[in-house]
XYZ file of C-alpha atoms in Angstrom:
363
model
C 0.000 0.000 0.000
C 1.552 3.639 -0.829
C 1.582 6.460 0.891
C -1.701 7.591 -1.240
C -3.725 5.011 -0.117
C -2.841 5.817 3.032
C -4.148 9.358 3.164
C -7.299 8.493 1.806
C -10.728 7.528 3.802
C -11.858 3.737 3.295
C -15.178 4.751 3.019
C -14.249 6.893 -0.219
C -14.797 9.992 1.497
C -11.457 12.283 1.398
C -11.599 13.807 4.989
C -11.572 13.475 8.191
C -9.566 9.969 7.961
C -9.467 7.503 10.379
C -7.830 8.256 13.903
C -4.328 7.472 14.358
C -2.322 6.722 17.624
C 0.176 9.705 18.434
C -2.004 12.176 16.032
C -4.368 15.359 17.359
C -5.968 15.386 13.674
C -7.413 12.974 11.125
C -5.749 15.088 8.542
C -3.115 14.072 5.313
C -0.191 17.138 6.705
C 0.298 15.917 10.136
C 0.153 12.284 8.674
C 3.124 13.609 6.026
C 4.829 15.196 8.768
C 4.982 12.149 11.302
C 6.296 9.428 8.652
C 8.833 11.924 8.210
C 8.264 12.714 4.572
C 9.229 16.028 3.459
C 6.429 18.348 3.535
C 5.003 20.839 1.132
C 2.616 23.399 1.366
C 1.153 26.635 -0.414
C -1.343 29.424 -0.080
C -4.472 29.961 -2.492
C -4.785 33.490 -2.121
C -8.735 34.250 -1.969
C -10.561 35.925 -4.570
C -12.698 38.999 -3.963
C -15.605 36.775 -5.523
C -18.883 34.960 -4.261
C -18.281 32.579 -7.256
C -16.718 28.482 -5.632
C -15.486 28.371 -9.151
C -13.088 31.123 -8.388
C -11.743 28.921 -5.512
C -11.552 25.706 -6.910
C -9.813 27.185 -10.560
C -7.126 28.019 -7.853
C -7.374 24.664 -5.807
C -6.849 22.479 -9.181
C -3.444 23.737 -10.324
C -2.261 22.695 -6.893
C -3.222 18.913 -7.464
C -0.834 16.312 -7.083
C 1.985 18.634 -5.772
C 0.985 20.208 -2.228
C -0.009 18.511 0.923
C -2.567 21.586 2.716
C -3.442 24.282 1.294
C -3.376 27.998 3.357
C -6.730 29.583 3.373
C -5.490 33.489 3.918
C -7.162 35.392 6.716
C -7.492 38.807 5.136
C -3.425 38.959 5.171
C -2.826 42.432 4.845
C -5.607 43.487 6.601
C -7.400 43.973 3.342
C -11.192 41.909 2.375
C -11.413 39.004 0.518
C -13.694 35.594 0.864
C -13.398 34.530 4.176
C -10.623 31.760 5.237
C -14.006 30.105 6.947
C -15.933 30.273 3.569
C -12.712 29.151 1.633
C -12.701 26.163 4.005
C -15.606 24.940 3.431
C -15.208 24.608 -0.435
C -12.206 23.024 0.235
C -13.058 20.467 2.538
C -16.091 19.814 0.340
C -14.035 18.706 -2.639
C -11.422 16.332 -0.246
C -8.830 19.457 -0.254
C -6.755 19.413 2.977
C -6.562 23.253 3.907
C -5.152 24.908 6.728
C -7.306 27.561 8.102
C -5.641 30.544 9.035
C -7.163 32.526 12.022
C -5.929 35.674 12.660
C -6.939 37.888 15.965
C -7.455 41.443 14.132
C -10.877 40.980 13.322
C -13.011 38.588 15.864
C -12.854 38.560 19.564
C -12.644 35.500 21.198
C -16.309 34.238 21.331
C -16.066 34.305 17.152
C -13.242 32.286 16.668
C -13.953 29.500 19.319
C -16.747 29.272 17.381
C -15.113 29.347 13.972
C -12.381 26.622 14.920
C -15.934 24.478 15.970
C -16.950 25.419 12.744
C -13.823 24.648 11.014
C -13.491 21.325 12.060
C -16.951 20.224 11.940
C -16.221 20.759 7.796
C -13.469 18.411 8.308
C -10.300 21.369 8.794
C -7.409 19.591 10.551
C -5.026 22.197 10.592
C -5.332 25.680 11.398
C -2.723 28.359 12.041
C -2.685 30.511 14.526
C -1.818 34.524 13.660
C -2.219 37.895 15.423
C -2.788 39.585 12.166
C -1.346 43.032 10.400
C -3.539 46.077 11.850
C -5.844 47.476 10.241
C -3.882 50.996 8.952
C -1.767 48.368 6.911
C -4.995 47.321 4.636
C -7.172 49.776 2.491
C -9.829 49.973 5.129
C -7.753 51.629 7.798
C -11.353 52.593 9.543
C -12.207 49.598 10.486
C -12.333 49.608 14.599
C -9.212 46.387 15.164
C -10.132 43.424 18.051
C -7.018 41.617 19.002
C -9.009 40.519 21.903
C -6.304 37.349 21.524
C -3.146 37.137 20.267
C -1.248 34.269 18.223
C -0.025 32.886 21.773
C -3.326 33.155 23.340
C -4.689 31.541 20.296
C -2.906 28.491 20.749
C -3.563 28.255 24.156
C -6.943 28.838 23.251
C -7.599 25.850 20.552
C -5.522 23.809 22.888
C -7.284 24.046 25.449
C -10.676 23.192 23.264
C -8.491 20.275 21.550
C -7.299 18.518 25.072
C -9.497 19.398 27.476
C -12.749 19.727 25.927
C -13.566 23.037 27.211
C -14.064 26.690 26.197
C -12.025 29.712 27.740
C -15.445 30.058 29.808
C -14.762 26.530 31.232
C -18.120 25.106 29.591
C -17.383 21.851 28.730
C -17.355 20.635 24.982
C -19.762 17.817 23.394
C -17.546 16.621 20.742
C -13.363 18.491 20.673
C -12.261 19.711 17.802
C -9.036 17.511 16.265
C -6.832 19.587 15.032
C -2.959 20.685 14.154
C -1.789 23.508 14.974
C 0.487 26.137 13.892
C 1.981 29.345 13.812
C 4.056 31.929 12.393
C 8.131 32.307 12.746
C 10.021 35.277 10.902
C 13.521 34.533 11.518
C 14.263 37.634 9.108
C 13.223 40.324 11.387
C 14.947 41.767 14.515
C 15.666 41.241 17.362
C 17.102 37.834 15.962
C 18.622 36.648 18.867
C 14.878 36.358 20.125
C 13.228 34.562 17.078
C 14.436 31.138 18.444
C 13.364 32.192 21.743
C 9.904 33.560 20.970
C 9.341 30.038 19.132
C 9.708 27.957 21.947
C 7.239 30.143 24.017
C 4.382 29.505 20.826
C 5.531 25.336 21.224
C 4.565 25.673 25.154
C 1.252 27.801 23.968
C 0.515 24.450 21.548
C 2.327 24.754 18.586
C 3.016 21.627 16.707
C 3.980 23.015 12.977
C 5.348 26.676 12.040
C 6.000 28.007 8.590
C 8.585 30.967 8.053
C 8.379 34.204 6.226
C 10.266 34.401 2.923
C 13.798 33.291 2.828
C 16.243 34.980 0.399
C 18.691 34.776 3.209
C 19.951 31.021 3.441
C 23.212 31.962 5.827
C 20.451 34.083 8.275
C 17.966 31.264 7.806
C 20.794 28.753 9.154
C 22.062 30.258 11.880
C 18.481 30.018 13.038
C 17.821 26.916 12.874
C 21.008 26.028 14.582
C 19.605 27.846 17.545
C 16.208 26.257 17.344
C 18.153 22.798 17.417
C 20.177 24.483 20.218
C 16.894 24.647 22.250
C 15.115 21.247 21.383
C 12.462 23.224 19.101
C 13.244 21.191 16.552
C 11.834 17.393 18.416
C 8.949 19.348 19.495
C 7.613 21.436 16.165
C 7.876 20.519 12.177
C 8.866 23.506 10.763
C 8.277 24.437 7.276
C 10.625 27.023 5.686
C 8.734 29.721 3.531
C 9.820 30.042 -0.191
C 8.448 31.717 -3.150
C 9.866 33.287 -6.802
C 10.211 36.701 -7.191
C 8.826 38.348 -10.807
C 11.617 40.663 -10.883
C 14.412 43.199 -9.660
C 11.779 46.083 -9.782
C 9.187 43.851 -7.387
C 12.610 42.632 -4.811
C 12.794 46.139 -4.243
C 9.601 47.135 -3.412
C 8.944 44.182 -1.371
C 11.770 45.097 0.541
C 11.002 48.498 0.971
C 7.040 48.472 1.772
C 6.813 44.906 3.178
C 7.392 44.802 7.181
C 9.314 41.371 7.560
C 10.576 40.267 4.339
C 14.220 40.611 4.127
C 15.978 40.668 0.920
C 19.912 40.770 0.208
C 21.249 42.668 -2.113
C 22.862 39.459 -3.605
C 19.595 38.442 -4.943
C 18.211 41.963 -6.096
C 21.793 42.069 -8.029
C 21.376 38.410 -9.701
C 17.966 39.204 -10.854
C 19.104 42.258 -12.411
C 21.978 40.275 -13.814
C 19.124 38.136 -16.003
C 18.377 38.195 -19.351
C 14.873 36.873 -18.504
C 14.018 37.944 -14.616
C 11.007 36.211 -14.062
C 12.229 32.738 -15.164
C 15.233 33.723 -12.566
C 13.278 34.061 -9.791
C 11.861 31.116 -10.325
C 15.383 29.420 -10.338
C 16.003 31.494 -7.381
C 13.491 29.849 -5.536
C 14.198 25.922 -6.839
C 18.352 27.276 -5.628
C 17.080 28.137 -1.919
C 15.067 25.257 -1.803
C 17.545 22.905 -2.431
C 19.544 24.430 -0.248
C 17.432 24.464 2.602
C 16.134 21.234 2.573
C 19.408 20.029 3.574
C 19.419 21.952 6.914
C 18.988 19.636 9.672
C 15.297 20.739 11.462
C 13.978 21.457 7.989
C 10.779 19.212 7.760
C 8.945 21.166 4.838
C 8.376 24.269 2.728
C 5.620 26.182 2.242
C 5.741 28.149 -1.159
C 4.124 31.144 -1.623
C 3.445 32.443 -5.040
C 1.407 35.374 -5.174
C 0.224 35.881 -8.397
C 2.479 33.168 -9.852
C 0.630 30.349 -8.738
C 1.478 28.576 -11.684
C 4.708 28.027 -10.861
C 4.278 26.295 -7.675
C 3.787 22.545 -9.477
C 6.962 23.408 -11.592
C 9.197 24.338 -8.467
C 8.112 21.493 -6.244
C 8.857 19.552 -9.571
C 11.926 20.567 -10.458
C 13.373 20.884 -6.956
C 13.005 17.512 -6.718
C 12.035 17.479 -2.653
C 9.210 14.650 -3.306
C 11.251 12.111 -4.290
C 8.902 10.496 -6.284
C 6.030 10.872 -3.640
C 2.969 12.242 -4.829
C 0.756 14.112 -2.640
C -3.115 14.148 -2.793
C -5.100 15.019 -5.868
C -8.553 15.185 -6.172
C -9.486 12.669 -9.108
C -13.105 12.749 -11.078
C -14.772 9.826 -9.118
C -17.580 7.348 -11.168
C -20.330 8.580 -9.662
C -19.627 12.100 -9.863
C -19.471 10.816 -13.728
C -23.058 8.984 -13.389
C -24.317 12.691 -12.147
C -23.015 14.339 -15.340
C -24.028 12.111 -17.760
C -27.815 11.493 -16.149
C -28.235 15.677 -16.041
C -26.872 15.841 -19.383
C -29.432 13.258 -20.082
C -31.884 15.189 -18.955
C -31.251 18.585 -20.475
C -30.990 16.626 -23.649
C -34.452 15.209 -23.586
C -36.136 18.130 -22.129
C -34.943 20.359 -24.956
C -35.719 17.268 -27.354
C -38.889 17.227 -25.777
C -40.002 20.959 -26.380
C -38.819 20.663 -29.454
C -41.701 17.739 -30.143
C -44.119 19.522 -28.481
C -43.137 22.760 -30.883
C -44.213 21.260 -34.042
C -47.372 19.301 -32.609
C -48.343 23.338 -31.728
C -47.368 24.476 -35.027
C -49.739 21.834 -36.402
């Protein structure tokens, strides 16, 4: 039996799967994670759209290549679908997504109830964020929460995961089973304290964390050596944050109107140094991640593509960290055929019908 067969339901439905011994969710990542396969992940960036379509054209490219997919909370503090609503349609078509909750926008009574919500559609991994204020997003009158924070959060689902209880104390019916994770930026000062601030958000409940951007390999290293240092490393799977940049001109205003994202002047230089840019940041990206999936610690990446989504399949493929494993991919079942041809059916003889019933008039 493969890995595949593994991460599927018996009973032909994709999600939740059956409980394992040693696992907090009945989801495909932390299953990935625990065999100690090398972990992939990506973000669909939500559309500003009441159309599923718009989701699930954005799901499909991802097929075969990711393990989860992010649903983004309003990153940026700006409005888009909601990582609830973007959930849902995931779950519904077998997608394993990890819901992203962030604490600008809900107080605490919302998102216990979201995370119920959550994994009642079958979500087995959400991460936990504080989230950009609201001055960062094009709303910047919108009144902020942040009646929780990412470490709060944690301790939060936590406490709903292992001791079947709200913060109120009211005891749960059925606990939610989840993964959880959180945010690391080793990138931004004070860097002594990155390591440090990680192993408080492993004591809040962390299990899995996924890193801003690196461009910065050296940086990203010295790091991790800490987080070894410190046991974080036995405790959490971390996934290292990649992504290709379009060109010179977008390096440069990332890095100067994007808090957190840290980019050398080494890689601003070889993009300008490329007869096609685009197609270098792409090999930028493949480069780091090769690179970084040699550093002891590293369990995963999670690639984020913004607008070059299309890319992700060909840098997980050409990077070569699957080793010939093949994640999850929704395929067209037999009786989701039987559905299409019988309505087809249908619509055929209804129009074949009124056409009948046309010339019987006419006559």
């Amino acid at each position: 039996m493969n890995a595949r067969q593994l991460d599927e339901n018996p009973a032909g439905i994709h999600l939740p799967l059956d409980p394992l011994p040693g696992h907090t969710s009945r989801g495909r990542l932390e299953r990935v994670l625990r065999r100690g396969e090398f972990a992939v992940t990506t973000e669909l960036n939500p559309p500003d759209s009441a159309d599923p379509e718009d989701v699930y054209n954005r799901a499909k490219i991802f097929d075969g290549w990711v393990d989860a997919i992010n649903a983004v909370d309003a990153s940026g503090a700006n409005c888009h679908m909601s990582s609830v609503g973007i959930c849902a349609l995931l779950t519904r078509m077998g997608y394993a997504p990890i819901m992203q909750i962030a604490c600008r926008d809900k107080n605490r009574i919302a998102i216990q109830g979201d995370v119920l919500g959550g994994a009642a559609m079958g979500v087995a991994n959400m991460l936990c964020l504080t989230g950009d204020g609201v001055q960062a997003g094009d709303q910047p009158g919108a009144k902020p929460v942040f009646d929780l924070d990412s470490m709060s959060l944690l301790e939060t689902i936590r406490i709903m995961r292992d001791n079947g209880k709200f913060l109120s104390g009211r005891k749960l019916t059925t606990p939610p089973q989840v993964f959880l994770g959180c945010a690391v930026n080793p990138f931004a000062p004070p860097y002594d304290f990155r390591p440090i601030h990680l192993g408080k958000k492993i004591a809040a409940g962390a299990q899995f964390a996924q890193t801003q951007y690196c461009f910065d390999v050296p940086m990203f290293k010295t790091f991790m050596q800490k987080a070894r240092d410190l046991g974080h490393t036995e405790k959490l799977f971390l996934l290292c944050g990649v992504g290709p940049l379009a060109s010179a001109k977008t390096a440069k205003w990332i890095r100067s109107n994007v808090p957190g994202i840290h980019i050398p002047d080494a890689v601003i230089k070889r993009l300008e140094g490329a007869q096609d840019q685009k197609k270098e940041g792409k090999q930028l990206c493949i480069d780091i991640i090769n690179e970084v999936k040699e550093i002891p610690g590293v369990a995963g990446i999670h690639v984020m593509a913004y607008r070059q989504e299309e890319y992700v399949a060909e840098i997980v493929d050409e990077s070569g960290v699957l080793k010939g494993r093949q994640p999850w991919q929704r395929e067209i079942r037999r009786d989701d055929q039987i559905v299409a041809e019988r309505l087809d059916h249908i619509l055929h003889d209804e129009i074949t019908e009124t056409q009948v019933d046309m010339v019987k008039t006419a006559h």
